[in-house]
Amino acid sequence: RSSDLPTNPTLIGAVNVNGTVLAADSQNVYVGEAGALRVLGRVDQTHLVPRGLARFSPSTVSASLIEIVPGGADLYVVNDTGLRVVDVSNATQAVEIGSYTIPMSINGVAVQGNEAYVTDEHGLRVIDLTDPANPVVVGADDRLTNPGGVAAKGSSVYVTDMASLRVIDVIDPRQPSEVGSLALPGAIANSLTIKDDMAYIADGAAELRIVDIHQPRNPTLVGACVVHGNALQVAVLGTTAYVAAEDCH
């Protein structure tokens, strides 16, 4: 969708796909399907054309896709069986080149440099992606209560943990350690995204919460906005935050 004003979005194009999650970069749109990743080329703002299809190993055919994270020549796909690394340097021949199976339910993923930060039902995992064909867990923090969304900036990783935001220092990825936190009373913190020195949290208690993180050890709530629904995902572009919410009236 596109518009001159965020308050008046207009549908300008569509393509039929059987997908549940998506991501985009400057050249392609990536759609997660059952057991596969579909690559659609961006001809212009209104037209997409098929470019490639990468099929995952048979054990993931029925797995629920959770998130897609572009990472240059590689793309990181998370489903409820683990992390998949897809080579998209040639979009017409996209292919899975590596994977790491995580036996617990996965909630979120962030990628920064050669590390992926994955939250599951037991905590935070740090996965080394130096060799994309052989991702390996190098560190973990199992002290989180109910970890959800995750985002990374510099040497800090930010994790929503039900009614709080946790700050994990990963300067040594083998020994992640919590260095700060912020209680969010009444919150059901789902996902978050970071822009500049602000963390934007989609709160299932019908709010968007904005947290100042310029001092990672002392995050501070600076604003909130009612969104009239169960806020699930948030994205920020410029000075506008876009919140996906269910049961929104």
Coordinates of N, CA and C in Angstrom, one line a residue:
R1 N 0.8 -1.2 0.0 CA 0.0 0.0 0.0 C 0.9 1.2 0.0
S2 N 0.4 2.3 -0.6 CA 1.1 3.5 -0.7 C 0.2 4.7 -0.6
S3 N 0.7 5.8 -0.2 CA -0.1 7.0 -0.1 C 0.7 8.2 0.1
D4 N 0.2 9.4 -0.2 CA 0.9 10.6 0.2 C 0.7 10.9 1.7
L5 N -0.4 10.5 2.3 CA -0.6 10.6 3.7 C -0.8 9.3 4.3
P6 N -0.2 9.0 5.4 CA -0.3 7.7 6.1 C -1.8 7.5 6.5
T7 N -2.6 8.5 6.7 CA -3.9 8.3 7.1 C -4.9 7.9 6.0
N8 N -4.3 7.8 4.7 CA -5.2 7.5 3.6 C -4.5 6.5 2.6
P9 N -4.2 5.3 3.1 CA -3.6 4.3 2.3 C -4.4 3.9 1.1
T10 N -3.8 3.6 0.0 CA -4.5 3.2 -1.3 C -3.9 2.0 -1.9
L11 N -4.6 1.0 -2.2 CA -4.1 -0.2 -2.8 C -3.7 0.1 -4.2
I12 N -2.4 -0.2 -4.6 CA -2.0 0.1 -5.9 C -1.5 -1.1 -6.7
G13 N -1.5 -2.3 -6.1 CA -1.1 -3.5 -6.8 C -1.3 -4.7 -6.0
A14 N -1.4 -5.9 -6.6 CA -1.5 -7.2 -5.8 C -1.0 -8.3 -6.6
V15 N -0.6 -9.4 -5.9 CA -0.2 -10.6 -6.6 C -0.6 -11.8 -5.7
N16 N -1.1 -12.8 -6.3 CA -1.6 -13.9 -5.5 C -0.5 -14.9 -5.1
V17 N -0.3 -15.1 -3.8 CA 0.6 -16.0 -3.3 C 0.0 -16.8 -2.1
N18 N 0.6 -17.9 -1.8 CA 0.0 -18.7 -0.7 C 1.0 -18.6 0.5
G19 N 1.2 -17.4 1.0 CA 2.2 -17.2 2.0 C 1.6 -16.6 3.3
T20 N 2.4 -16.7 4.4 CA 1.9 -16.3 5.7 C 2.8 -15.2 6.3
V21 N 4.1 -15.1 5.8 CA 5.0 -14.0 6.3 C 5.7 -13.5 5.1
L22 N 6.2 -12.2 5.2 CA 7.0 -11.7 4.1 C 8.0 -10.7 4.6
A23 N 8.9 -10.4 3.7 CA 9.9 -9.3 4.0 C 10.3 -8.8 2.6
A24 N 11.0 -7.6 2.6 CA 11.4 -7.0 1.3 C 12.7 -6.3 1.5
D25 N 13.4 -6.2 0.4 CA 14.6 -5.3 0.3 C 14.4 -4.4 -0.9
S26 N 15.5 -3.8 -1.4 CA 15.4 -2.8 -2.5 C 15.0 -3.5 -3.8
Q27 N 15.3 -4.8 -4.0 CA 15.1 -5.5 -5.2 C 14.0 -6.5 -5.2
N28 N 13.8 -7.2 -4.1 CA 12.8 -8.3 -4.1 C 11.9 -8.3 -2.9
V29 N 10.8 -9.0 -3.0 CA 9.9 -9.3 -2.0 C 10.0 -10.8 -1.7
Y30 N 10.1 -11.2 -0.4 CA 10.3 -12.6 -0.1 C 9.0 -13.1 0.7
V31 N 8.4 -14.2 0.2 CA 7.2 -14.7 0.8 C 7.4 -16.1 1.3
G32 N 7.1 -16.3 2.6 CA 7.2 -17.6 3.2 C 6.0 -18.4 3.0
E33 N 6.2 -19.6 2.3 CA 5.1 -20.5 2.1 C 5.4 -21.8 2.9
A34 N 4.4 -22.7 2.8 CA 4.6 -24.0 3.5 C 5.8 -24.8 2.9
G35 N 6.9 -24.9 3.6 CA 8.1 -25.6 3.1 C 8.9 -24.9 2.0
A36 N 8.7 -23.6 1.8 CA 9.4 -23.0 0.8 C 9.5 -21.4 1.0
L37 N 10.4 -20.8 0.3 CA 10.5 -19.4 0.2 C 10.4 -18.9 -1.2
R38 N 9.4 -18.1 -1.5 CA 9.2 -17.6 -2.9 C 9.8 -16.2 -3.0
V39 N 10.5 -15.9 -4.1 CA 11.1 -14.7 -4.4 C 10.4 -14.0 -5.5
L40 N 9.9 -12.8 -5.2 CA 9.2 -12.0 -6.2 C 10.1 -10.7 -6.5
G41 N 10.4 -10.5 -7.8 CA 11.2 -9.3 -8.2 C 10.3 -8.1 -8.3
R42 N 10.9 -7.0 -7.8 CA 10.2 -5.7 -7.9 C 10.5 -5.0 -9.2
V43 N 9.6 -5.0 -10.1 CA 9.8 -4.3 -11.4 C 9.6 -2.8 -11.1
D44 N 8.6 -2.4 -10.5 CA 8.4 -1.1 -10.0 C 7.5 -1.1 -8.8
Q45 N 6.9 0.0 -8.4 CA 6.2 0.1 -7.1 C 4.9 -0.8 -7.2
T46 N 4.4 -1.0 -8.4 CA 3.1 -1.7 -8.5 C 3.2 -3.1 -9.1
H47 N 4.3 -3.5 -9.5 CA 4.4 -4.8 -10.2 C 5.5 -5.7 -9.6
L48 N 5.1 -6.9 -9.4 CA 6.0 -8.0 -8.9 C 6.0 -9.1 -9.9
V49 N 7.2 -9.7 -10.1 CA 7.3 -10.9 -11.0 C 8.0 -12.0 -10.3
P50 N 7.6 -13.3 -10.6 CA 8.3 -14.4 -9.9 C 9.7 -14.5 -10.4
R51 N 10.6 -14.7 -9.4 CA 12.0 -14.9 -9.7 C 12.6 -16.2 -9.3
G52 N 12.2 -16.7 -8.1 CA 12.8 -18.0 -7.6 C 12.0 -18.6 -6.5
L53 N 12.3 -19.9 -6.3 CA 11.6 -20.6 -5.2 C 12.7 -21.5 -4.6
A54 N 12.9 -21.4 -3.3 CA 13.8 -22.2 -2.5 C 13.0 -23.1 -1.6
R55 N 13.1 -24.4 -1.8 CA 12.4 -25.4 -1.0 C 13.3 -25.8 0.2
F56 N 12.6 -25.9 1.4 CA 13.3 -26.3 2.6 C 13.3 -27.9 2.7
S57 N 14.1 -28.3 3.6 CA 14.2 -29.8 3.8 C 12.9 -30.3 4.2
P58 N 12.6 -31.6 3.8 CA 11.3 -32.2 4.0 C 10.7 -32.1 5.4
S59 N 11.6 -32.1 6.4 CA 11.1 -32.0 7.8 C 10.4 -30.7 8.2
T60 N 10.6 -29.7 7.3 CA 10.0 -28.4 7.6 C 8.8 -28.1 6.8
V61 N 8.3 -29.0 5.9 CA 7.2 -28.7 5.0 C 6.0 -28.2 5.7
S62 N 5.6 -28.8 6.9 CA 4.4 -28.4 7.6 C 4.7 -27.4 8.7
A63 N 5.9 -27.0 8.8 CA 6.3 -26.1 9.9 C 5.7 -24.7 9.7
S64 N 5.3 -24.1 10.8 CA 4.7 -22.7 10.8 C 5.8 -21.7 10.7
L65 N 5.8 -20.9 9.6 CA 6.8 -19.8 9.4 C 6.5 -18.7 10.4
I66 N 7.6 -18.1 11.0 CA 7.4 -17.1 12.0 C 8.0 -15.7 11.5
E67 N 9.1 -15.7 10.8 CA 9.7 -14.5 10.4 C 10.8 -14.7 9.3
I68 N 10.9 -13.6 8.5 CA 11.9 -13.6 7.5 C 12.8 -12.4 7.7
V69 N 14.1 -12.5 7.7 CA 15.0 -11.4 7.9 C 16.0 -11.3 6.8
P70 N 15.9 -10.3 5.9 CA 16.9 -10.1 4.9 C 18.3 -9.8 5.5
G71 N 19.3 -10.3 4.8 CA 20.7 -10.1 5.3 C 21.7 -10.0 4.2
G72 N 21.4 -9.2 3.2 CA 22.3 -9.1 2.0 C 22.2 -10.3 1.1
A73 N 23.3 -11.0 0.8 CA 23.3 -12.2 0.0 C 22.6 -13.3 0.6
D74 N 22.4 -13.3 1.9 CA 21.7 -14.4 2.6 C 20.4 -13.9 3.2
L75 N 19.5 -14.8 3.3 CA 18.2 -14.5 4.0 C 18.0 -15.5 5.1
Y76 N 17.4 -15.0 6.2 CA 17.2 -15.9 7.4 C 15.8 -16.1 7.6
V77 N 15.4 -17.4 7.6 CA 14.0 -17.7 7.7 C 13.8 -18.5 9.0
V78 N 12.9 -18.1 9.9 CA 12.7 -18.8 11.1 C 11.3 -19.4 11.1
N79 N 11.2 -20.7 11.4 CA 10.0 -21.4 11.6 C 10.0 -22.1 12.9
D80 N 9.0 -22.9 13.2 CA 8.9 -23.4 14.5 C 9.8 -24.7 14.7
T81 N 10.7 -24.9 13.7 CA 11.7 -26.0 13.9 C 13.1 -25.4 14.0
G82 N 13.3 -24.2 13.6 CA 14.6 -23.6 13.7 C 14.9 -22.5 12.8
L83 N 16.2 -22.3 12.5 CA 16.6 -21.2 11.7 C 17.1 -21.8 10.3
R84 N 16.7 -21.2 9.2 CA 17.1 -21.6 7.9 C 17.9 -20.5 7.2
V85 N 19.0 -20.8 6.6 CA 19.8 -19.8 5.8 C 19.6 -20.0 4.3
V86 N 19.1 -19.0 3.6 CA 18.9 -19.2 2.2 C 19.8 -18.2 1.4
D87 N 20.5 -18.7 0.5 CA 21.3 -17.9 -0.4 C 20.5 -17.3 -1.5
V88 N 20.3 -15.9 -1.5 CA 19.5 -15.2 -2.5 C 20.4 -14.3 -3.3
S89 N 21.7 -14.6 -3.4 CA 22.6 -13.8 -4.2 C 22.2 -13.8 -5.7
N90 N 21.6 -15.0 -6.1 CA 21.0 -15.1 -7.4 C 19.6 -15.5 -7.1
A91 N 18.7 -14.5 -7.2 CA 17.3 -14.7 -6.8 C 16.6 -15.8 -7.6
T92 N 17.0 -16.0 -8.8 CA 16.4 -17.0 -9.7 C 16.8 -18.4 -9.3
Q93 N 17.8 -18.5 -8.4 CA 18.3 -19.8 -8.0 C 18.5 -19.8 -6.5
A94 N 17.5 -19.2 -5.8 CA 17.6 -19.2 -4.3 C 17.6 -20.6 -3.8
V95 N 18.4 -20.9 -2.8 CA 18.6 -22.2 -2.3 C 19.0 -22.2 -0.8
E96 N 18.4 -23.1 0.0 CA 18.8 -23.3 1.4 C 20.2 -23.8 1.5
I97 N 21.1 -23.1 2.2 CA 22.5 -23.6 2.3 C 22.8 -24.0 3.8
G98 N 22.0 -23.7 4.7 CA 22.3 -24.1 6.1 C 21.1 -24.0 7.0
S99 N 21.2 -24.6 8.1 CA 20.1 -24.6 9.1 C 20.6 -24.9 10.5
Y100 N 19.8 -24.5 11.5 CA 20.0 -24.9 12.8 C 18.7 -25.3 13.5
T101 N 18.5 -26.5 13.9 CA 17.3 -26.9 14.5 C 17.2 -26.6 16.0
I102 N 16.1 -25.9 16.4 CA 15.9 -25.6 17.8 C 14.6 -26.3 18.2
P103 N 14.7 -27.2 19.2 CA 13.6 -28.0 19.6 C 12.5 -27.3 20.3
M104 N 12.7 -26.1 20.7 CA 11.7 -25.3 21.5 C 10.9 -24.4 20.5
S105 N 9.8 -23.9 21.0 CA 9.0 -23.0 20.2 C 9.7 -21.7 20.1
I106 N 9.9 -21.2 18.9 CA 10.6 -20.0 18.6 C 9.6 -18.8 18.6
N107 N 10.0 -17.7 19.2 CA 9.2 -16.5 19.2 C 9.6 -15.3 18.4
G108 N 11.0 -15.1 18.2 CA 11.5 -14.0 17.5 C 12.9 -14.2 17.1
V109 N 13.4 -13.3 16.1 CA 14.7 -13.4 15.6 C 15.2 -12.0 15.2
A110 N 16.5 -11.7 15.5 CA 17.1 -10.5 15.0 C 18.5 -10.9 14.5
V111 N 18.9 -10.3 13.4 CA 20.3 -10.6 12.9 C 21.1 -9.3 12.8
Q112 N 22.3 -9.4 13.3 CA 23.2 -8.3 13.3 C 24.6 -8.8 13.1
G113 N 25.2 -8.4 12.0 CA 26.6 -8.9 11.7 C 26.6 -10.4 11.5
N114 N 27.4 -11.1 12.2 CA 27.5 -12.5 12.0 C 26.8 -13.3 13.1
E115 N 25.9 -12.6 13.8 CA 25.1 -13.2 14.9 C 23.6 -13.1 14.6
A116 N 22.9 -14.2 14.9 CA 21.5 -14.2 15.0 C 21.1 -14.4 16.4
Y117 N 20.1 -13.6 16.9 CA 19.6 -13.7 18.2 C 18.2 -14.2 18.2
V118 N 17.9 -15.4 18.7 CA 16.7 -16.1 18.6 C 16.1 -16.2 20.0
T119 N 14.8 -15.9 20.2 CA 14.1 -16.1 21.4 C 13.2 -17.4 21.3
D120 N 13.3 -18.2 22.3 CA 12.4 -19.4 22.3 C 11.7 -19.4 23.7
E121 N 11.0 -20.5 24.0 CA 10.2 -20.5 25.2 C 11.1 -20.6 26.4
H122 N 12.4 -20.8 26.3 CA 13.2 -20.9 27.5 C 14.2 -19.7 27.6
G123 N 14.4 -18.9 26.6 CA 15.3 -17.8 26.7 C 15.8 -17.3 25.4
L124 N 17.0 -16.7 25.4 CA 17.7 -16.1 24.2 C 18.8 -17.0 23.8
R125 N 18.9 -17.3 22.5 CA 20.0 -18.1 21.9 C 20.8 -17.1 21.0
V126 N 22.2 -17.2 21.1 CA 23.0 -16.5 20.2 C 23.6 -17.5 19.2
I127 N 23.3 -17.3 17.9 CA 23.8 -18.2 16.9 C 24.8 -17.5 16.0
D128 N 26.0 -18.2 15.9 CA 27.1 -17.7 15.1 C 26.8 -18.0 13.6
L129 N 26.8 -17.0 12.7 CA 26.5 -17.2 11.3 C 27.8 -17.0 10.4
T130 N 28.9 -17.0 11.0 CA 30.2 -16.8 10.3 C 30.3 -17.7 9.1
D131 N 29.9 -19.0 9.3 CA 29.8 -20.0 8.3 C 28.3 -20.2 8.0
P132 N 27.7 -19.6 7.0 CA 26.2 -19.7 6.9 C 25.7 -21.1 6.7
A133 N 26.6 -22.0 6.2 CA 26.2 -23.3 5.9 C 26.2 -24.2 7.2
N134 N 26.8 -23.6 8.3 CA 26.9 -24.3 9.5 C 26.6 -23.4 10.7
P135 N 25.4 -22.9 10.9 CA 25.1 -22.0 12.0 C 25.3 -22.8 13.3
V136 N 25.8 -22.2 14.4 CA 26.0 -22.9 15.6 C 25.7 -21.9 16.8
V137 N 25.0 -22.5 17.8 CA 24.8 -21.7 19.0 C 26.1 -21.5 19.8
V138 N 26.4 -20.3 20.2 CA 27.6 -20.0 20.9 C 27.3 -19.5 22.3
G139 N 26.1 -19.0 22.6 CA 25.8 -18.5 23.9 C 24.3 -18.5 24.1
A140 N 23.9 -18.4 25.4 CA 22.4 -18.4 25.7 C 22.2 -17.7 27.1
D141 N 21.0 -17.2 27.2 CA 20.5 -16.7 28.5 C 19.2 -17.3 28.8
D142 N 19.1 -18.2 29.7 CA 17.9 -18.9 30.1 C 17.1 -18.3 31.3
R143 N 17.5 -17.1 31.6 CA 16.8 -16.5 32.8 C 15.6 -15.7 32.5
L144 N 15.2 -15.6 31.2 CA 14.0 -14.9 30.8 C 12.8 -15.7 31.2
T145 N 11.7 -15.0 31.5 CA 10.5 -15.7 31.9 C 9.6 -16.1 30.7
N146 N 9.3 -15.1 29.8 CA 8.4 -15.4 28.7 C 8.9 -14.6 27.5
P147 N 10.1 -14.8 27.0 CA 10.6 -14.0 25.9 C 9.8 -14.0 24.6
G148 N 9.7 -12.8 24.0 CA 9.0 -12.7 22.8 C 9.8 -12.1 21.7
G149 N 9.5 -10.8 21.4 CA 10.2 -10.1 20.3 C 11.6 -9.8 20.7
V150 N 12.4 -9.6 19.7 CA 13.9 -9.3 19.9 C 14.4 -8.4 18.8
A151 N 15.3 -7.5 19.2 CA 15.9 -6.5 18.3 C 17.3 -6.3 18.8
A152 N 18.2 -5.9 17.9 CA 19.6 -5.7 18.3 C 20.1 -4.4 17.9
K153 N 20.9 -3.8 18.7 CA 21.6 -2.5 18.3 C 22.9 -2.5 19.0
G154 N 24.0 -2.4 18.3 CA 25.3 -2.3 18.9 C 25.6 -3.6 19.6
S155 N 26.1 -3.4 20.9 CA 26.4 -4.6 21.7 C 25.2 -5.0 22.6
S156 N 24.0 -4.5 22.3 CA 22.9 -4.8 23.2 C 21.8 -5.4 22.4
V157 N 21.1 -6.4 23.0 CA 20.0 -7.0 22.5 C 18.8 -6.7 23.4
Y158 N 17.7 -6.4 22.8 CA 16.5 -6.0 23.5 C 15.4 -7.0 23.3
V159 N 14.8 -7.5 24.4 CA 13.9 -8.6 24.4 C 12.6 -8.3 25.2
T160 N 11.5 -8.4 24.5 CA 10.2 -8.2 25.3 C 10.0 -9.5 26.1
D161 N 9.7 -9.3 27.4 CA 9.5 -10.5 28.3 C 8.2 -10.2 29.1
M162 N 7.1 -10.5 28.4 CA 5.7 -10.3 28.9 C 5.5 -8.8 29.3
A163 N 5.6 -8.5 30.6 CA 5.3 -7.1 31.0 C 6.6 -6.4 31.3
S164 N 7.6 -6.6 30.5 CA 8.9 -5.9 30.7 C 9.7 -5.9 29.4
L165 N 10.7 -5.0 29.4 CA 11.7 -5.0 28.3 C 13.0 -5.3 29.0
R166 N 13.7 -6.3 28.5 CA 15.0 -6.7 29.0 C 16.1 -6.3 28.1
V167 N 17.3 -5.9 28.6 CA 18.4 -5.5 27.9 C 19.6 -6.4 28.1
I168 N 20.0 -7.1 27.1 CA 21.1 -8.1 27.2 C 22.3 -7.6 26.6
D169 N 23.4 -7.6 27.3 CA 24.7 -7.3 26.8 C 25.3 -8.5 26.0
V170 N 25.7 -8.3 24.7 CA 26.2 -9.4 24.0 C 27.6 -9.1 23.4
I171 N 28.3 -8.2 24.1 CA 29.6 -7.8 23.6 C 30.5 -9.1 23.6
D172 N 30.3 -10.0 24.5 CA 30.8 -11.3 24.4 C 29.7 -12.3 24.1
P173 N 29.5 -12.7 22.9 CA 28.3 -13.5 22.5 C 28.2 -14.8 23.2
R174 N 29.4 -15.3 23.7 CA 29.4 -16.6 24.4 C 28.8 -16.4 25.9
Q175 N 28.7 -15.2 26.4 CA 28.3 -15.0 27.7 C 27.3 -13.8 27.7
P176 N 26.1 -13.9 27.1 CA 25.1 -12.8 27.2 C 24.7 -12.6 28.6
S177 N 24.5 -11.4 29.0 CA 24.1 -11.1 30.4 C 23.2 -9.9 30.4
E178 N 22.2 -10.0 31.3 CA 21.2 -8.9 31.4 C 21.9 -7.7 32.1
V179 N 21.7 -6.5 31.5 CA 22.3 -5.3 32.2 C 21.3 -4.2 32.5
G180 N 20.1 -4.4 32.0 CA 19.1 -3.4 32.3 C 17.7 -4.0 32.0
S181 N 16.7 -3.3 32.5 CA 15.3 -3.7 32.3 C 14.3 -2.6 32.5
L182 N 13.1 -2.7 32.0 CA 12.1 -1.7 32.3 C 10.8 -2.5 32.4
A183 N 10.1 -2.3 33.6 CA 8.8 -2.9 33.8 C 7.8 -2.1 33.0
L184 N 6.9 -2.9 32.4 CA 5.8 -2.3 31.7 C 4.5 -2.8 32.3
P185 N 4.0 -2.2 33.4 CA 2.9 -2.8 34.1 C 1.6 -2.9 33.2
G186 N 1.0 -4.0 33.2 CA -0.2 -4.3 32.5 C 0.0 -4.6 31.0
A187 N 1.3 -4.7 30.6 CA 1.6 -4.9 29.2 C 1.6 -6.4 28.8
I188 N 1.3 -6.6 27.6 CA 1.5 -8.0 27.0 C 2.4 -7.7 25.8
A189 N 3.7 -7.5 26.1 CA 4.7 -7.1 25.1 C 4.9 -8.2 24.0
N190 N 4.5 -7.9 22.8 CA 4.7 -8.9 21.7 C 6.0 -8.7 21.0
S191 N 6.0 -7.8 20.0 CA 7.2 -7.6 19.2 C 7.7 -6.2 19.4
L192 N 8.9 -5.9 18.9 CA 9.5 -4.6 19.0 C 10.4 -4.3 17.8
T193 N 10.6 -3.0 17.6 CA 11.6 -2.6 16.6 C 12.3 -1.4 17.1
I194 N 13.6 -1.2 16.6 CA 14.4 -0.1 17.1 C 14.7 0.8 15.9
K195 N 14.6 2.1 16.2 CA 15.0 3.2 15.2 C 15.7 4.2 16.0
D196 N 16.9 4.5 15.6 CA 17.8 5.4 16.3 C 17.9 5.0 17.8
D197 N 17.5 5.9 18.7 CA 17.7 5.5 20.1 C 16.3 5.2 20.8
M198 N 15.4 4.8 20.0 CA 14.0 4.5 20.5 C 13.7 3.0 20.2
A199 N 13.0 2.4 21.2 CA 12.4 1.0 20.9 C 10.9 1.2 20.9
Y200 N 10.3 0.7 19.9 CA 8.9 0.7 19.7 C 8.3 -0.7 20.0
I201 N 7.4 -0.8 21.0 CA 6.9 -2.1 21.4 C 5.4 -2.2 21.1
A202 N 5.1 -3.3 20.4 CA 3.7 -3.6 20.1 C 3.2 -4.3 21.4
D203 N 2.2 -3.7 22.0 CA 1.7 -4.2 23.3 C 0.3 -4.8 23.1
G204 N 0.2 -6.1 23.4 CA -1.1 -6.7 23.2 C -2.2 -6.2 24.1
A205 N -1.9 -5.3 25.0 CA -2.9 -4.7 25.8 C -3.4 -3.4 25.1
A206 N -3.3 -3.4 23.8 CA -3.9 -2.3 22.9 C -3.1 -1.0 23.0
E207 N -1.8 -1.1 23.0 CA -1.0 0.1 23.0 C 0.3 -0.1 22.2
L208 N 0.8 1.0 21.7 CA 2.2 1.1 21.2 C 3.0 1.9 22.3
R209 N 4.1 1.3 22.8 CA 4.9 1.9 23.8 C 6.2 2.3 23.2
I210 N 6.7 3.5 23.6 CA 8.0 4.0 23.0 C 8.9 4.2 24.2
V211 N 10.1 3.5 24.0 CA 11.1 3.5 25.1 C 12.4 4.1 24.6
D212 N 13.0 5.0 25.4 CA 14.3 5.7 25.1 C 15.4 4.7 25.6
I213 N 16.2 4.3 24.6 CA 17.3 3.3 24.9 C 18.7 3.9 24.7
H214 N 18.8 5.2 24.7 CA 20.1 5.8 24.4 C 21.1 5.5 25.5
Q215 N 20.6 5.1 26.7 CA 21.4 4.5 27.8 C 20.8 3.1 28.0
P216 N 21.4 2.1 27.4 CA 20.9 0.8 27.4 C 20.7 0.2 28.8
R217 N 21.5 0.6 29.7 CA 21.3 0.1 31.1 C 20.2 0.8 31.9
N218 N 19.6 1.8 31.3 CA 18.6 2.5 31.9 C 17.5 2.9 30.9
P219 N 16.8 1.9 30.3 CA 15.7 2.2 29.4 C 14.6 3.0 30.1
T220 N 14.0 4.0 29.4 CA 13.0 4.8 30.0 C 11.7 4.9 29.1
L221 N 10.6 4.7 29.6 CA 9.3 4.9 28.8 C 9.1 6.3 28.6
V222 N 8.9 6.7 27.3 CA 8.7 8.2 27.0 C 7.4 8.4 26.4
G223 N 6.7 7.4 25.9 CA 5.4 7.7 25.3 C 4.6 6.4 25.1
A224 N 3.3 6.6 24.9 CA 2.4 5.4 24.6 C 1.2 5.9 23.8
C225 N 0.7 5.0 23.0 CA -0.5 5.4 22.2 C -1.4 4.2 22.1
V226 N -2.7 4.5 22.4 CA -3.7 3.4 22.3 C -4.0 3.1 20.8
V227 N -4.0 1.8 20.5 CA -4.2 1.4 19.1 C -5.5 0.6 18.9
H228 N -6.3 0.4 19.9 CA -7.6 -0.2 19.8 C -7.6 -1.6 19.2
G229 N -6.8 -2.4 19.8 CA -6.7 -3.8 19.3 C -5.5 -4.5 19.9
N230 N -5.4 -5.8 19.7 CA -4.2 -6.5 20.2 C -3.0 -6.3 19.2
A231 N -2.1 -5.4 19.6 CA -1.0 -5.0 18.8 C 0.0 -6.1 18.7
L232 N 0.2 -6.6 17.5 CA 1.1 -7.8 17.3 C 2.5 -7.4 16.7
Q233 N 2.5 -6.5 15.7 CA 3.8 -6.2 15.1 C 3.8 -4.7 14.9
V234 N 5.1 -4.1 14.9 CA 5.3 -2.7 14.6 C 6.5 -2.5 13.7
A235 N 6.3 -1.5 12.8 CA 7.4 -1.1 11.9 C 7.4 0.4 11.9
V236 N 8.6 1.0 11.8 CA 8.8 2.4 11.8 C 9.5 2.9 10.6
L237 N 8.9 3.9 9.9 CA 9.5 4.5 8.8 C 9.4 6.0 8.9
G238 N 10.6 6.7 9.0 CA 10.6 8.1 9.2 C 10.0 8.4 10.6
T239 N 9.0 9.3 10.6 CA 8.4 9.7 11.9 C 7.0 9.0 12.1
T240 N 6.8 7.9 11.3 CA 5.5 7.2 11.4 C 5.7 5.8 11.8
A241 N 4.9 5.3 12.8 CA 5.0 3.9 13.2 C 3.7 3.2 12.7
Y242 N 3.9 2.0 12.2 CA 2.8 1.2 11.6 C 2.6 0.0 12.5
V243 N 1.4 -0.2 13.0 CA 1.1 -1.2 13.9 C 0.1 -2.2 13.3
A244 N 0.4 -3.5 13.3 CA -0.5 -4.5 12.9 C -1.2 -5.0 14.2
A245 N -2.6 -4.9 14.1 CA -3.3 -5.3 15.3 C -4.5 -6.1 14.9
E246 N -4.9 -7.1 15.7 CA -6.1 -7.9 15.5 C -7.3 -7.3 16.3
D247 N -8.5 -7.6 15.9 CA -9.7 -7.1 16.6 C -9.6 -5.6 16.7
C248 N -9.1 -4.9 15.7 CA -9.0 -3.5 15.7 C -10.2 -2.8 15.1
H249 N -10.8 -1.9 15.9 CA -12.1 -1.3 15.5 C -11.9 0.2 15.2

